[in-house]
mmCIF file of C-alpha atoms in Angstrom:
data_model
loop_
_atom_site.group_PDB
_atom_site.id
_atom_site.type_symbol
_atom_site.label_atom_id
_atom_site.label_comp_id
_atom_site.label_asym_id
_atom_site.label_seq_id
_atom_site.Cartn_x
_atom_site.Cartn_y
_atom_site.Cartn_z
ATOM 1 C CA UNK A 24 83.627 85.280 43.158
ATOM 2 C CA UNK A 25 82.805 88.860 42.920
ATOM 3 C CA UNK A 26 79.452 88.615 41.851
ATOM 4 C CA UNK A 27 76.471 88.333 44.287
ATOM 5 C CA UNK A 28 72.902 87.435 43.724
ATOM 6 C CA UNK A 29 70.777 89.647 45.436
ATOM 7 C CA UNK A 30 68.101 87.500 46.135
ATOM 8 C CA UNK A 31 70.089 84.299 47.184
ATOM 9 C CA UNK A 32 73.450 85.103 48.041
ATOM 10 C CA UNK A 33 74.882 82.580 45.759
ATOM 11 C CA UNK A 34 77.955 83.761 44.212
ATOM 12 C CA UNK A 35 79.178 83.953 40.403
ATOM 13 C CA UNK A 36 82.745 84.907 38.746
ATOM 14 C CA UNK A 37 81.093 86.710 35.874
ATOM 15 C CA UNK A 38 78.282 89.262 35.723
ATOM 16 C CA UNK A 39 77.206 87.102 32.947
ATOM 17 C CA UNK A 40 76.754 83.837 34.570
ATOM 18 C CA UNK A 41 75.059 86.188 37.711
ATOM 19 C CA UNK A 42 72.262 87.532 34.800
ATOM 20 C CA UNK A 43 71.823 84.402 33.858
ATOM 21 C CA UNK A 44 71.201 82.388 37.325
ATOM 22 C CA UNK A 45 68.574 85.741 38.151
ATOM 23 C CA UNK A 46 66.453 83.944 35.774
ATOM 24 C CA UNK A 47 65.823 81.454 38.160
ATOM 25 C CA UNK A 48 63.913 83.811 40.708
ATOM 26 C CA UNK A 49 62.338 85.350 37.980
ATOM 27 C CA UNK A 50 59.624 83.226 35.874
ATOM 28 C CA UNK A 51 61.645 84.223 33.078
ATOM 29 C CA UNK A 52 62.197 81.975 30.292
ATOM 30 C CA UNK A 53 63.388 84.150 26.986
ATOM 31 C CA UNK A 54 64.270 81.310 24.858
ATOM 32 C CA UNK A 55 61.517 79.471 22.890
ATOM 33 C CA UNK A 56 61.804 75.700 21.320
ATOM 34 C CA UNK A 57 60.785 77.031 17.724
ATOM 35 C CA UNK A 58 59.235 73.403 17.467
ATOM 36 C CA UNK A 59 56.095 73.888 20.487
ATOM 37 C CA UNK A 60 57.377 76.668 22.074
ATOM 38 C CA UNK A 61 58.101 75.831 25.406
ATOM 39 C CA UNK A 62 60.544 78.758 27.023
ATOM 40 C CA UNK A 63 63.801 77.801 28.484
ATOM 41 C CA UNK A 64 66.138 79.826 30.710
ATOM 42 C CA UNK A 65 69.134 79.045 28.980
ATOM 43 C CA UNK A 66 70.724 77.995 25.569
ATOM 44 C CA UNK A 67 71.869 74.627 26.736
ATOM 45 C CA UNK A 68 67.855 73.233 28.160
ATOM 46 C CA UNK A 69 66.504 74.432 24.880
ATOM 47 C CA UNK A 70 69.373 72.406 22.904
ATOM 48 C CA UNK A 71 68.585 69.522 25.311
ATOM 49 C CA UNK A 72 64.678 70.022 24.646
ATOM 50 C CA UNK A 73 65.155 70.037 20.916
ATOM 51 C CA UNK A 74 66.239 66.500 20.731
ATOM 52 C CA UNK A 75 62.249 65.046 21.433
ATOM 53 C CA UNK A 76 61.561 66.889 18.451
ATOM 54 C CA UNK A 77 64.514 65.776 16.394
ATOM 55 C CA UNK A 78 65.042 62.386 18.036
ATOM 56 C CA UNK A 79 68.572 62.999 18.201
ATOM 57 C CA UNK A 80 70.604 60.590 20.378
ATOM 58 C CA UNK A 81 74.358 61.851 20.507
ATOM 59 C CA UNK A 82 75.877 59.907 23.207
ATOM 60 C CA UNK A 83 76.415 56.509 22.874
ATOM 61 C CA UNK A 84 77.014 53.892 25.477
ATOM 62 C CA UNK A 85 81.033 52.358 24.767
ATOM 63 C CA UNK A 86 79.828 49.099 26.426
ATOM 64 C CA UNK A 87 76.552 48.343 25.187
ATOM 65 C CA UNK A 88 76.064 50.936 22.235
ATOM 66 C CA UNK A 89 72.684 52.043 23.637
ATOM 67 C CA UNK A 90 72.313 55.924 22.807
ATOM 68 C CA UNK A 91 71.087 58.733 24.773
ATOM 69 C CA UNK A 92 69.724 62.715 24.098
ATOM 70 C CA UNK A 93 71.738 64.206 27.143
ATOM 71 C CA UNK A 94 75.067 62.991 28.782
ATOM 72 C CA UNK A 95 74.119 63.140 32.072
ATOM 73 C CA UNK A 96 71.379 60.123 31.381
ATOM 74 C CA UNK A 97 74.219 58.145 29.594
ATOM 75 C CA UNK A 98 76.821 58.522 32.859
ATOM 76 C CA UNK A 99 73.933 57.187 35.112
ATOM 77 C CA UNK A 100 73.131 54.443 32.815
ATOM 78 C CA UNK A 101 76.467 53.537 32.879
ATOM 79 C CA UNK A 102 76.826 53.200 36.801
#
């Protein structure tokens, strides 16, 4: 991992994904929900965010059908 953060020392295998984790020691927040306009670090929070506007509920619980706007609160439902 060739990449360093200056500030941390955590390490990154892209510059890319090195710009993008600066963000976090910065108050930095370049993307905007075009519904309220709460700013987001990254493409994927805003995408997350956008489902309370939209109610969208992609993932859907195999065992019980119950459906949920982010993964991650599906795979603890399920444990």
């Amino acid at each position: 991992r060739p990449w360093e953060c200056p500030e941390c020392g955590k390490r990154f295998l892209s510059r890319t994904k090195l710009l993008r984790h600066e963000r976090v020691h910065r108050e930095e927040r370049p993307l905007p929900c075009p519904h309220c306009g709460k700013g987001f670090k990254d493409n994927s929070t805003v995408t997350a965010h956008r489902r309370i506007h939209s109610r969208e509920r992609p993932h859907e619980c195999p065992e019980c059908g119950k459906s949920f706007s982010q993964s991650s609160t599906m795979t603890r439902h399920q444990r």
